[in-house]
XYZ file of C-alpha atoms in Angstrom:
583
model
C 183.584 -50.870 -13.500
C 184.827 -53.793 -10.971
C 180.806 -53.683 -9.489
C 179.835 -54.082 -13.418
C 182.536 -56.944 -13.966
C 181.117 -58.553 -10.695
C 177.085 -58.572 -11.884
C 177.984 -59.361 -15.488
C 180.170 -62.838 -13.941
C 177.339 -63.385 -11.581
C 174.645 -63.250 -13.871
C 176.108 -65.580 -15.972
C 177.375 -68.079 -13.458
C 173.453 -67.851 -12.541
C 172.195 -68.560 -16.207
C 174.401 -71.709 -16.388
C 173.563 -73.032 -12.864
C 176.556 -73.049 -10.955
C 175.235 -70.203 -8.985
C 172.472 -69.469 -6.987
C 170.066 -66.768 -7.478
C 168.007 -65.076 -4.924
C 164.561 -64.693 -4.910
C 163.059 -61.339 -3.578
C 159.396 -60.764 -4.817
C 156.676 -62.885 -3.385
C 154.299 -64.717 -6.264
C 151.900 -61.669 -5.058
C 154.005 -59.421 -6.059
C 154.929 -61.232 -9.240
C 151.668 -61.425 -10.280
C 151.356 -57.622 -9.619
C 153.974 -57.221 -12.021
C 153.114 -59.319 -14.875
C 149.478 -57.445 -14.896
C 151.435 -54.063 -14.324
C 153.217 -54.940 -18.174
C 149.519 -55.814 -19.786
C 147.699 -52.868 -18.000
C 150.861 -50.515 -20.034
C 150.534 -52.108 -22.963
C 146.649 -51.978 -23.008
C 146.646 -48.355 -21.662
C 149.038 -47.478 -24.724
C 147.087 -48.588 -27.237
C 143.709 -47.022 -26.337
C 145.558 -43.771 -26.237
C 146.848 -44.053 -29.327
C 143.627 -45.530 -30.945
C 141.919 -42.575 -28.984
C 143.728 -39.703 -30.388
C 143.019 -41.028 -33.854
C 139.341 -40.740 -33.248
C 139.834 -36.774 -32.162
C 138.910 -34.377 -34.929
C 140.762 -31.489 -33.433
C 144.629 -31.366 -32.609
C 145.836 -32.210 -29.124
C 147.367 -29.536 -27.025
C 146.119 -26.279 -28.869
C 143.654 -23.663 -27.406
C 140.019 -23.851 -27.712
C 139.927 -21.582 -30.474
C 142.038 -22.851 -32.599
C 140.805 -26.584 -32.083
C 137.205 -25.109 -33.587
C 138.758 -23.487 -36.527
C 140.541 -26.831 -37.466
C 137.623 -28.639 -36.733
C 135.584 -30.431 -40.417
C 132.807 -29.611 -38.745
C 133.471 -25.641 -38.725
C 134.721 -25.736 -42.243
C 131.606 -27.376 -43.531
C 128.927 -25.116 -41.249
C 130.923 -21.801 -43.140
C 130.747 -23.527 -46.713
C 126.745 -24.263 -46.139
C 126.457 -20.216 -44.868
C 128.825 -19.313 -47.681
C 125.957 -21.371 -50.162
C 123.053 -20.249 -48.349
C 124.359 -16.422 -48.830
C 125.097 -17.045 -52.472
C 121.532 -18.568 -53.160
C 119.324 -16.039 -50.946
C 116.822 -16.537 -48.720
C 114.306 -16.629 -52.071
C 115.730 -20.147 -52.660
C 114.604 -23.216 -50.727
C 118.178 -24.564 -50.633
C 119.681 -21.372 -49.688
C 117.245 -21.108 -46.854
C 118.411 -24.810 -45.561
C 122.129 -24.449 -46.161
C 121.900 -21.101 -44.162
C 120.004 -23.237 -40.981
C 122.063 -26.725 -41.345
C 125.263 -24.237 -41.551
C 124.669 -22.579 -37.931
C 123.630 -25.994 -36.725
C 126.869 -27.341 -37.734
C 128.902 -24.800 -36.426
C 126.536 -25.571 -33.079
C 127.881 -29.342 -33.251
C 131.563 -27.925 -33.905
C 131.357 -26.404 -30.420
C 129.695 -28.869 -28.827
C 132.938 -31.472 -30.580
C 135.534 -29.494 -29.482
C 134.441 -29.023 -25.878
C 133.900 -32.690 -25.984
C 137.001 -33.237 -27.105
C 138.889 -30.962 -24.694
C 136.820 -33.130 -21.729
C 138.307 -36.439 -23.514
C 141.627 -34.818 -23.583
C 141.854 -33.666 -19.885
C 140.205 -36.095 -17.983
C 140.790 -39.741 -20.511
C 143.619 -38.914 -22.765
C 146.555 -37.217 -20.186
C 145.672 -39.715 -17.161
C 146.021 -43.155 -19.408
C 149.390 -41.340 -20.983
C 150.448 -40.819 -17.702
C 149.757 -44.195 -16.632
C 151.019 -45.639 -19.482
C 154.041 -43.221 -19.940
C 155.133 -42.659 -16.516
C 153.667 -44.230 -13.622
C 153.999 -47.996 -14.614
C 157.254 -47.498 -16.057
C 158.683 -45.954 -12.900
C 157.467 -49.189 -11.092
C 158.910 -51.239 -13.779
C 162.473 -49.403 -13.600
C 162.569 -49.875 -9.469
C 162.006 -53.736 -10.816
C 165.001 -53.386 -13.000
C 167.299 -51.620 -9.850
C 166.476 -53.848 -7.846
C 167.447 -57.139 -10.117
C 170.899 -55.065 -10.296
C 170.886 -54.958 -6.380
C 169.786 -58.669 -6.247
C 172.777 -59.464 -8.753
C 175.921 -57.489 -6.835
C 174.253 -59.155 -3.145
C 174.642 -62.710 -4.844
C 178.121 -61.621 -6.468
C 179.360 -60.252 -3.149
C 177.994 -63.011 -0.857
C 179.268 -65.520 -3.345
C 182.704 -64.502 -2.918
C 182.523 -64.013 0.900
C 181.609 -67.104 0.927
C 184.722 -68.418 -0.954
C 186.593 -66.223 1.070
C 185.591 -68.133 3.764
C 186.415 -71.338 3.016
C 190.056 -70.083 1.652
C 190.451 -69.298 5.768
C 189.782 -73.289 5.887
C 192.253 -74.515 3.590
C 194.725 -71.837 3.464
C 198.312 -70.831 5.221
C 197.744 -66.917 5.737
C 194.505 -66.974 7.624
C 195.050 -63.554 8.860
C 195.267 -61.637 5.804
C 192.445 -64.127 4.567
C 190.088 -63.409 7.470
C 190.526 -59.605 6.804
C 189.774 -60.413 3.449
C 186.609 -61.697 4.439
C 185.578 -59.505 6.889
C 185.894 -56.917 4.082
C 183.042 -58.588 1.486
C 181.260 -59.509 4.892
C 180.868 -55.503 4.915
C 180.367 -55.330 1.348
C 177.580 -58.386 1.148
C 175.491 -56.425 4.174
C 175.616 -53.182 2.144
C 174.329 -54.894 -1.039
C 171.940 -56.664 1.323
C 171.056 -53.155 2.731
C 170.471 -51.334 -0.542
C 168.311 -54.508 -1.887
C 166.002 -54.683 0.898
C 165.599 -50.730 1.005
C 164.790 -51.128 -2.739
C 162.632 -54.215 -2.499
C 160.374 -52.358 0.075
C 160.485 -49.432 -1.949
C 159.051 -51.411 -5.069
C 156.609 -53.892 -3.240
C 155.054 -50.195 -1.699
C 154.690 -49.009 -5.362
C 153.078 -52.384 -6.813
C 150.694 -53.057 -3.857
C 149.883 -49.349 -4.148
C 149.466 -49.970 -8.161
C 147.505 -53.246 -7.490
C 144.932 -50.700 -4.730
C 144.235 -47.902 -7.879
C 143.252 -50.602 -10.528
C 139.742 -49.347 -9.916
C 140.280 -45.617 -10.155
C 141.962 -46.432 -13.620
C 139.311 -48.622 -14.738
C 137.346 -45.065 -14.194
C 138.714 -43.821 -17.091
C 136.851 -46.055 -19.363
C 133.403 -45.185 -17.911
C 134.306 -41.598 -17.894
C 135.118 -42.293 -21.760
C 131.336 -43.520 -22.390
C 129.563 -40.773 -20.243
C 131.346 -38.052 -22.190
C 130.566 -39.375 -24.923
C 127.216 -39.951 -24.392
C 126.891 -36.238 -22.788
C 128.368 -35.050 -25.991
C 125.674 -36.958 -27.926
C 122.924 -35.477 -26.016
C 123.828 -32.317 -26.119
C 124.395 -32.545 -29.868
C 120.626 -34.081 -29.801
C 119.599 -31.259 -28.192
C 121.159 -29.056 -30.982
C 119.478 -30.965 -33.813
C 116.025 -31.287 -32.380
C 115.908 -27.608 -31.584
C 116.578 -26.580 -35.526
C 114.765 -29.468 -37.330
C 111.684 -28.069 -36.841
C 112.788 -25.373 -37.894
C 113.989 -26.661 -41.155
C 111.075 -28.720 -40.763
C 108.789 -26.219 -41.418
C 110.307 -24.522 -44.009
C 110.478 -27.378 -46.425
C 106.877 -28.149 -45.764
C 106.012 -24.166 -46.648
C 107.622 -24.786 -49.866
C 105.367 -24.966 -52.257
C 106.869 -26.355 -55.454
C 107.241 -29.484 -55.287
C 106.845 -32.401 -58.087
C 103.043 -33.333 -58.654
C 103.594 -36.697 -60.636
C 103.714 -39.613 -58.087
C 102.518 -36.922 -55.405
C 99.212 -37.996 -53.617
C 96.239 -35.967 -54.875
C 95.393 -35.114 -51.456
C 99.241 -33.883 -50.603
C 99.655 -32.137 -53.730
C 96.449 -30.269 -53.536
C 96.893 -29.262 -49.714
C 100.438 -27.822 -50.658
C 99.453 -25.573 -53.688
C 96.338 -24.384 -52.325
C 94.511 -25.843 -55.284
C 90.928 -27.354 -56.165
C 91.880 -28.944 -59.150
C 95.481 -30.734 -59.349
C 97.663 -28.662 -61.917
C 98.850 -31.096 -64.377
C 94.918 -32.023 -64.824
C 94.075 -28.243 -65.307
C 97.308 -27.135 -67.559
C 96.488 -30.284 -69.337
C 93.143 -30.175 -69.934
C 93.378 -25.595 -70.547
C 95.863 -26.764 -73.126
C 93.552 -29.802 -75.155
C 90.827 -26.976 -75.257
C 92.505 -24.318 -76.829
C 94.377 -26.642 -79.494
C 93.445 -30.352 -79.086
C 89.924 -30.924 -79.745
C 89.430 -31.762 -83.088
C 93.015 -34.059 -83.146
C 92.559 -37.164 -84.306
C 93.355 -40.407 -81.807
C 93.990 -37.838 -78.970
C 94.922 -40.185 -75.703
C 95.853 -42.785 -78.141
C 98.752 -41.974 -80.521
C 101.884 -41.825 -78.674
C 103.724 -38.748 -78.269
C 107.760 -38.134 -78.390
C 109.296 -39.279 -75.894
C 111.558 -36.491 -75.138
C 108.648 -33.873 -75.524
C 106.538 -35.234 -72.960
C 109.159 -36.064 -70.362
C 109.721 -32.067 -71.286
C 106.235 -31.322 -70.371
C 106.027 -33.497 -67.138
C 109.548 -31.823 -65.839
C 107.740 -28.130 -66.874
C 104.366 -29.276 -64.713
C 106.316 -31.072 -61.920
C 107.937 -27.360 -61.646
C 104.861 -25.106 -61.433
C 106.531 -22.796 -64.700
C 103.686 -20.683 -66.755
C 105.840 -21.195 -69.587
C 104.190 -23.674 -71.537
C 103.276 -22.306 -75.030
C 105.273 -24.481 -76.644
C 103.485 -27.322 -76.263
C 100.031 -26.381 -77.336
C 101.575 -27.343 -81.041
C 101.702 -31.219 -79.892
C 98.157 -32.129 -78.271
C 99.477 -35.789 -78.531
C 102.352 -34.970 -75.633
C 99.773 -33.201 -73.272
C 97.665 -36.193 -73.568
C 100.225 -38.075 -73.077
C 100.892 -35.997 -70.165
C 97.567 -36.206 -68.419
C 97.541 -39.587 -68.753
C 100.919 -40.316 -67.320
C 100.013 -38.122 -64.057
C 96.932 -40.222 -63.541
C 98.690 -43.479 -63.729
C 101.463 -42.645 -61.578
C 99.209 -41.464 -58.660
C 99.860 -43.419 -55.414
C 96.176 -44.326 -55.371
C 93.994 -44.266 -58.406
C 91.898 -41.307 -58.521
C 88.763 -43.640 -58.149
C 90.570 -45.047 -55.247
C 91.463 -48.414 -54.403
C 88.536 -48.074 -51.697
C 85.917 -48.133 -53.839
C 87.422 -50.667 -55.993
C 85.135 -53.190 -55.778
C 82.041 -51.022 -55.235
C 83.069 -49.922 -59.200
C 83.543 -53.482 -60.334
C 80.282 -54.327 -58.669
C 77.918 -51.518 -60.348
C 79.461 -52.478 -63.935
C 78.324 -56.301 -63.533
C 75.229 -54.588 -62.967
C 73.567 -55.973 -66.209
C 70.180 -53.896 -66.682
C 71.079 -50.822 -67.706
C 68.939 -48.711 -65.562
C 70.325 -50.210 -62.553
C 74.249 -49.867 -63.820
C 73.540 -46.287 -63.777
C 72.103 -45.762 -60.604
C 74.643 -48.067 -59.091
C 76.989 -46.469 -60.409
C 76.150 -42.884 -59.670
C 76.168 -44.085 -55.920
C 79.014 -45.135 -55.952
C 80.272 -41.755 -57.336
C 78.495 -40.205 -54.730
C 81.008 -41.795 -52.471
C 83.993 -40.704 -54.140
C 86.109 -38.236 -51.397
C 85.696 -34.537 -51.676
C 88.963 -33.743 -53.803
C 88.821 -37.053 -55.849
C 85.056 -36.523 -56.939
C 86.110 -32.433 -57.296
C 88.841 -33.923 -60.360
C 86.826 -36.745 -61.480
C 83.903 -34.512 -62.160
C 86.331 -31.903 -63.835
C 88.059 -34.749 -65.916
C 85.021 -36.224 -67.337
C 83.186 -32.671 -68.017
C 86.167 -32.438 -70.406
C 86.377 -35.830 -72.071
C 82.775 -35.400 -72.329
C 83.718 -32.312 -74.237
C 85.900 -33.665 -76.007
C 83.256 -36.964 -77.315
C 81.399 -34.460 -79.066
C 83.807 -33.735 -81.692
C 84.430 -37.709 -82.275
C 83.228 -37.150 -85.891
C 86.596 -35.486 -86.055
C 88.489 -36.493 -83.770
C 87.390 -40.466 -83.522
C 87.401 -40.428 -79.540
C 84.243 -41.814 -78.581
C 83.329 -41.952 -75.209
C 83.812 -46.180 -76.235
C 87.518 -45.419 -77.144
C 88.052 -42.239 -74.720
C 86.811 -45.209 -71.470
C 89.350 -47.663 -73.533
C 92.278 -45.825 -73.557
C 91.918 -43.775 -70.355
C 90.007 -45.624 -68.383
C 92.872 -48.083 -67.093
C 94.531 -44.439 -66.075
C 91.611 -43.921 -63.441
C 90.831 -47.208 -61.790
C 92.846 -50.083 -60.819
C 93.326 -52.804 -58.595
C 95.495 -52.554 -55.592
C 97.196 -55.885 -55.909
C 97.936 -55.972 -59.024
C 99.784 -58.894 -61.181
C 100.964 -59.629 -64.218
C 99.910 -56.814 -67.075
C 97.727 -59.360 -69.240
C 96.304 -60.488 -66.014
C 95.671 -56.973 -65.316
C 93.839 -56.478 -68.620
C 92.243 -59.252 -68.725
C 90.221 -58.736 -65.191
C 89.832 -54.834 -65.119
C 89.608 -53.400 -68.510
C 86.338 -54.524 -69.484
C 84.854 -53.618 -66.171
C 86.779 -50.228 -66.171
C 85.084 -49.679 -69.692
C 81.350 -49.886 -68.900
C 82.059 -47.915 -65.804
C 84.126 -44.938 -67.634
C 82.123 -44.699 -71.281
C 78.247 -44.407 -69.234
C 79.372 -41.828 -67.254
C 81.583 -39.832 -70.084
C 77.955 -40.247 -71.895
C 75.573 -38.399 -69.255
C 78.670 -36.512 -68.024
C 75.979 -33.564 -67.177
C 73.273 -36.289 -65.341
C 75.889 -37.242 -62.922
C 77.519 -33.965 -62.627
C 75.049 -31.794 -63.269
C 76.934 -28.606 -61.725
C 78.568 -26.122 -64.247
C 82.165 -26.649 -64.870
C 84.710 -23.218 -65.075
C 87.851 -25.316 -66.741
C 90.206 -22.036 -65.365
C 89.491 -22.575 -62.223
C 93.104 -21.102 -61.064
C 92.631 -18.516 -63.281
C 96.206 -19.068 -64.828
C 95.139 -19.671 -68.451
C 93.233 -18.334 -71.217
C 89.750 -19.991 -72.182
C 89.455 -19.801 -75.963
C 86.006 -19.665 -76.057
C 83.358 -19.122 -73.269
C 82.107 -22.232 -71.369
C 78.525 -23.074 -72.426
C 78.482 -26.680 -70.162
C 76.047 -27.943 -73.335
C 72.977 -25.867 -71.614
C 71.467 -25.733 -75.408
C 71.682 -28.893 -76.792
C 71.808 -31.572 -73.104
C 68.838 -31.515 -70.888
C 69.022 -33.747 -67.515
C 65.687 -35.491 -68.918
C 65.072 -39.161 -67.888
C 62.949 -40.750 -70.723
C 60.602 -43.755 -69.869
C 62.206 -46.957 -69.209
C 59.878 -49.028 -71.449
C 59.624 -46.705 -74.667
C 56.352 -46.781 -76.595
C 54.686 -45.345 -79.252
C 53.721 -42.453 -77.274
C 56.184 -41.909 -75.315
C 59.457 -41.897 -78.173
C 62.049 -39.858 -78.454
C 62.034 -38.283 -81.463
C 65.257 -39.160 -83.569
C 69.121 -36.670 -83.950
C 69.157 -36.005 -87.689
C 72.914 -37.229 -88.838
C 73.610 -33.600 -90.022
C 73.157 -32.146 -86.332
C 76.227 -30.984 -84.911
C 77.653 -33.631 -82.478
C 77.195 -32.000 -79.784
C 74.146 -34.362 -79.024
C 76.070 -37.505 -79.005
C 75.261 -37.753 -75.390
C 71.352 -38.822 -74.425
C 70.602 -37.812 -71.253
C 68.868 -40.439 -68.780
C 65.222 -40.703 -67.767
C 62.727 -41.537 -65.104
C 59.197 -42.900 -65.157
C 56.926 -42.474 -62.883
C 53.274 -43.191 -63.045
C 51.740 -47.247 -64.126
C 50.173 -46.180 -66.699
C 52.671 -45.777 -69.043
C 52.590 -42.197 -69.335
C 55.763 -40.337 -68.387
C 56.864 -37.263 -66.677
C 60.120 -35.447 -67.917
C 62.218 -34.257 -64.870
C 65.059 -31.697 -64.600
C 65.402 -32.329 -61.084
C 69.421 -33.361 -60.977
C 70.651 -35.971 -58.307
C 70.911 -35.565 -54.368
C 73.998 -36.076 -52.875
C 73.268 -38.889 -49.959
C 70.164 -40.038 -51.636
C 69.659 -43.941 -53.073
C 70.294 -42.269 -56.306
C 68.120 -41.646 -59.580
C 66.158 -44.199 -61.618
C 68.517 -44.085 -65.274
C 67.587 -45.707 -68.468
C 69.571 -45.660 -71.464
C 67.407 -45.711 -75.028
C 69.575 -45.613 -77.330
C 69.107 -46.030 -80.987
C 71.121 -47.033 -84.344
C 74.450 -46.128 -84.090
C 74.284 -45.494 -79.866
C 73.725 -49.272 -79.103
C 75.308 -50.325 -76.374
C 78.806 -52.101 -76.871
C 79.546 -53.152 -73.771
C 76.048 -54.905 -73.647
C 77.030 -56.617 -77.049
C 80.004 -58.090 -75.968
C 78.532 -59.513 -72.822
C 76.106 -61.373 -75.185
C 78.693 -62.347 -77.651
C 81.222 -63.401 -74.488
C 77.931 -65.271 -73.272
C 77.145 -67.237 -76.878
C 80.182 -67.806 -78.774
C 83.530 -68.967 -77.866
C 85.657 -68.446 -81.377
C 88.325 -65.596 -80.628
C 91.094 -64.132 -81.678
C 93.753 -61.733 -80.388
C 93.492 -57.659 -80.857
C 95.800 -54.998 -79.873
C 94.870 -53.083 -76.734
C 96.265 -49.890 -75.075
C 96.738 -50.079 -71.182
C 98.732 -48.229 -69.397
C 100.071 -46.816 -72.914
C 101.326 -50.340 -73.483
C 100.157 -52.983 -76.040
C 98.773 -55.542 -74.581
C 97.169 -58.209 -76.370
C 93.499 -59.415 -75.156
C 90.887 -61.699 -76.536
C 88.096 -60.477 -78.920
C 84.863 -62.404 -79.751
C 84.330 -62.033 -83.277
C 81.817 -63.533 -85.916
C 78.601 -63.025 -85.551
C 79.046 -60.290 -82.826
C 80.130 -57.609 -84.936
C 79.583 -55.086 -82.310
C 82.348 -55.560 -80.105
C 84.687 -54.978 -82.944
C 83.077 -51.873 -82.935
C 84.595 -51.729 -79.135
C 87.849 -51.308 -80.091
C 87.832 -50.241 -83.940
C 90.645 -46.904 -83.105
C 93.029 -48.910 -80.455
């Protein structure tokens, strides 16, 4: 209590000068000691910001760390899914693989963590915890020992000078002998203490480096872990890989022709053939068929039952309008038209083409070019419209209004703008390219046709490909008096709508019919279109009236099923209204 007393009076004496205080530390060692406080402060911190980055809990077994782990729980809830689906499900069969890779990452976490644990977490703890503050408590002994040396030297020293001044020097002088003793222990105990502590710092100041270890031991466990878990995830992803690109059912709108073909194994893309099985058997003789608007709800029906692959579609052969609407959408949400962008301008060249002849040949090149799964549905596509043209008595689609209304569905431009400008620049063009070739559908195609080609549906009626009543003839280019063709009596059945080409040959005017179709590589066939009466040209009369007269007005026009509006030359060029007379 008296040695308490004694540092308590000296400190204070200290703090208000009147006594002196001695100074034991070097400024080495006191700059040892002020970086010995940061380095615990620092060290605390990360260990506490460390352990809240740990998944697992701190201190249990191995076991139970992986069974607490989020990882483990969510690797037994994907296996738990996968079970529950089967292996007959795509989903099941990639919960059941991203399940054991997860419980592959849990392992590779919690041994991770246990490394973090033993070799980071325990040695900054223990520097933190218990090393520096053992230095820092010989610190605070040894400012105690510094205090009772000052308090005991202070009063030998007043001792001392009582001897001086006073009248009993011999019980004075033992007096001072006796804190003489007592200031040389204090001395004694603050020097072995000061030793003590200056052995700890230096030796603090000398293992900076091995604790500045623990930081790059941090980053190559981590990145270990990392790699390891790499490992894990590359060896299963092909895996999982693999299987999703077995799967076969996947969506088929806004699926490249190529991609969607390769994946079902097919030759002609499903929604075309369903489609197209479907207008045959109950669609034919509808009226504006491509250009009346289904429901809404009905076709995104159909496009979700085709985007599925289901067989189930007998309910909408009642509404031809919605599996028009349905072809047409697939077409126009290709990634690429099925023309191609490629041989976009080869198509806009052929139909500036303005001699008839020519524009056929140029444009059956240019088919010719088309790639081999491309051509195989363009051929199959216009077979059927072409099909379809002969009932326009009934129906009103034309191959004029069937190029108007689909056509913009098969070709268009890459870059593309505004929608009027779109119209405006492509839908004439598209036009004279689509309605020539709808018309001598068999002279560019002249291979047969089977519209099952899968096999999945039902053909109402066999497929006769027009063998009776179309003949791959070429008449002459320059028609004369002996060389006519004879005229279709308006009570035929429409089935000759379409006039087959021609080819001359000879200068003398005489002519030679040919059955001879097309060669694939060749410079093509020499066409010529005679048409008479009611099969004049349209697109050639509104060429002429663009060419002579410059009064218009604005129509309606379908693109894209969208009303657009577009300028018509009118008057005198009563033809072109002819163009567009069901839009």
């Amino acid at each position: 209590m008296k040695k308490q007393f004694n540092r308590m009076k000296q400190l204070a004496n200290q703090t208000v000068g009147r006594a002196e205080k001695t100074e034991v530390l070097s400024d080495d060692l006191l700059q040892i000691e002020r970086r010995m406080e940061l380095v615990r402060v620092v060290s605390h911190n990360t260990h506490k910001r460390l352990v809240t980055c740990l998944q697992g809990h701190i201190g249990t077994d191995a076991e139970k760390r992986h069974k607490k782990l989020p990882l483990t729980a969510l690797s037994q809830a994907m296996q738990d899914g996968g079970s529950q689906l089967g292996e007959e499900s795509l989903i099941g069969k990639m919960m059941d693989l991203c399940g054991e890779a997860e419980n592959k990452l849990a392992s590779e976490l919690m041994q991770h963590e246990m490394q973090i644990e033993k070799d980071i977490l325990d040695p900054l703890n223990l520097l933190a915890e218990v090393e520096i503050p053992n230095i820092l408590k010989q610190r605070r002994q040894l400012a105690k020992l510094v205090l009772d040396y000052d308090s005991a030297r202070g009063r030998w020293l007043q001792a001392t000078k009582s001897i001086i001044s006073g009248t009993n020097t011999q019980a004075l002088t033992a007096k001072a002998d006796s804190l003489k003793e007592e200031m040389d222990e204090a001395m004694n105990k603050m020097e072995l203490c000061k030793d003590q502590l200056s052995a700890d710092m230096y030796n603090f100041f000398s293992k900076e480096g091995d604790y500045a270890r623990y930081y790059v031991m941090l980053l190559e466990a981590q990145a270990d872990y990392h790699r390891k878990s790499l490992s894990v995830l590359e060896s299963v992803l092909p895996t999982v890989q693999a299987q999703q690109d077995s799967w076969t059912e996947k969506p088929a709108f806004g699926t490249g022709l190529d991609e969607h073909l390769k994946r079902s194994s097919r030759e002609i893309a499903l929604p075309i053939e369903a489609c197209v099985m479907m207008l045959l058997e109950t669609g034919m003789k509808e009226e504006g068929l491509f250009r009346i608007a289904a429901g809404a709800s009905k076709l995104k029906k159909l496009k979700a039952a085709l985007d599925c692959s289901t067989s189930q579609l007998e309910e909408f052969y009642s509404d031809p309008h919605a599996v028009a609407g349905a072809l047409k959408s697939y077409l126009r949400e290709l990634p690429e038209p099925l023309m191609t962008y490629q041989l976009y301008d080869e198509w806009i060249q052929a139909s500036n083409v303005s001699d008839p002849d020519k524009r056929l040949q140029e444009l059956w090149l240019v088919c010719d070019q088309l790639p081999k799964n491309n051509k195989a549905n363009f051929r199959y596509l216009v077979k059927f419209l072409a099909k379809l043209a002969q009932d326009s008595e009934t129906n009103k689609m034309t191959p004029s209004n069937i190029a108007i209304v689909l056509g913009p569905n098969l070709l268009w431009a890459k870059t593309e703008g505004t929608l009027a400008e779109m119209a405006a620049a492509t839908s004439v063009h598209v036009v004279t390219i689509i309605e020539p070739i709808i018309q001598h559908a068999d002279w560019f195609f002249p291979e047969d046709v089977e519209f099952n080609v899968s096999g999945m549906f039902s053909m109402p009626t066999p497929m006769m490909n027009h063998v009776n009543h179309l003949t791959r003839k070429r008449p002459n280019s320059m028609v004369g008096p002996d060389a006519d063709i004879s005229k279709r009596d308006s009570s035929k059945s429409r089935e000759s709508a379409v006039t087959p080409p021609a080819q001359r040959n000879g200068s003398g005017g005489s002519t030679q019919l040919s059955v001879v179709p097309p060669v694939a590589g060749s410079s093509g066939p020499s066409p010529h279109m005679a048409r008479r009466g009611k099969c004049t040209t349209y697109t050639t009369a509104i060429r002429a009236g663009l060419q002579h007269f410059k009064t218009v007005c604005c129509i309606n026009m379908v693109y894209n099923n969208t009303v657009v509006l577009m300028p018509q030359h009118t008057r005198r060029v009563k033809t072109s209204t002819c163009f567009l007379r069901y839009m």
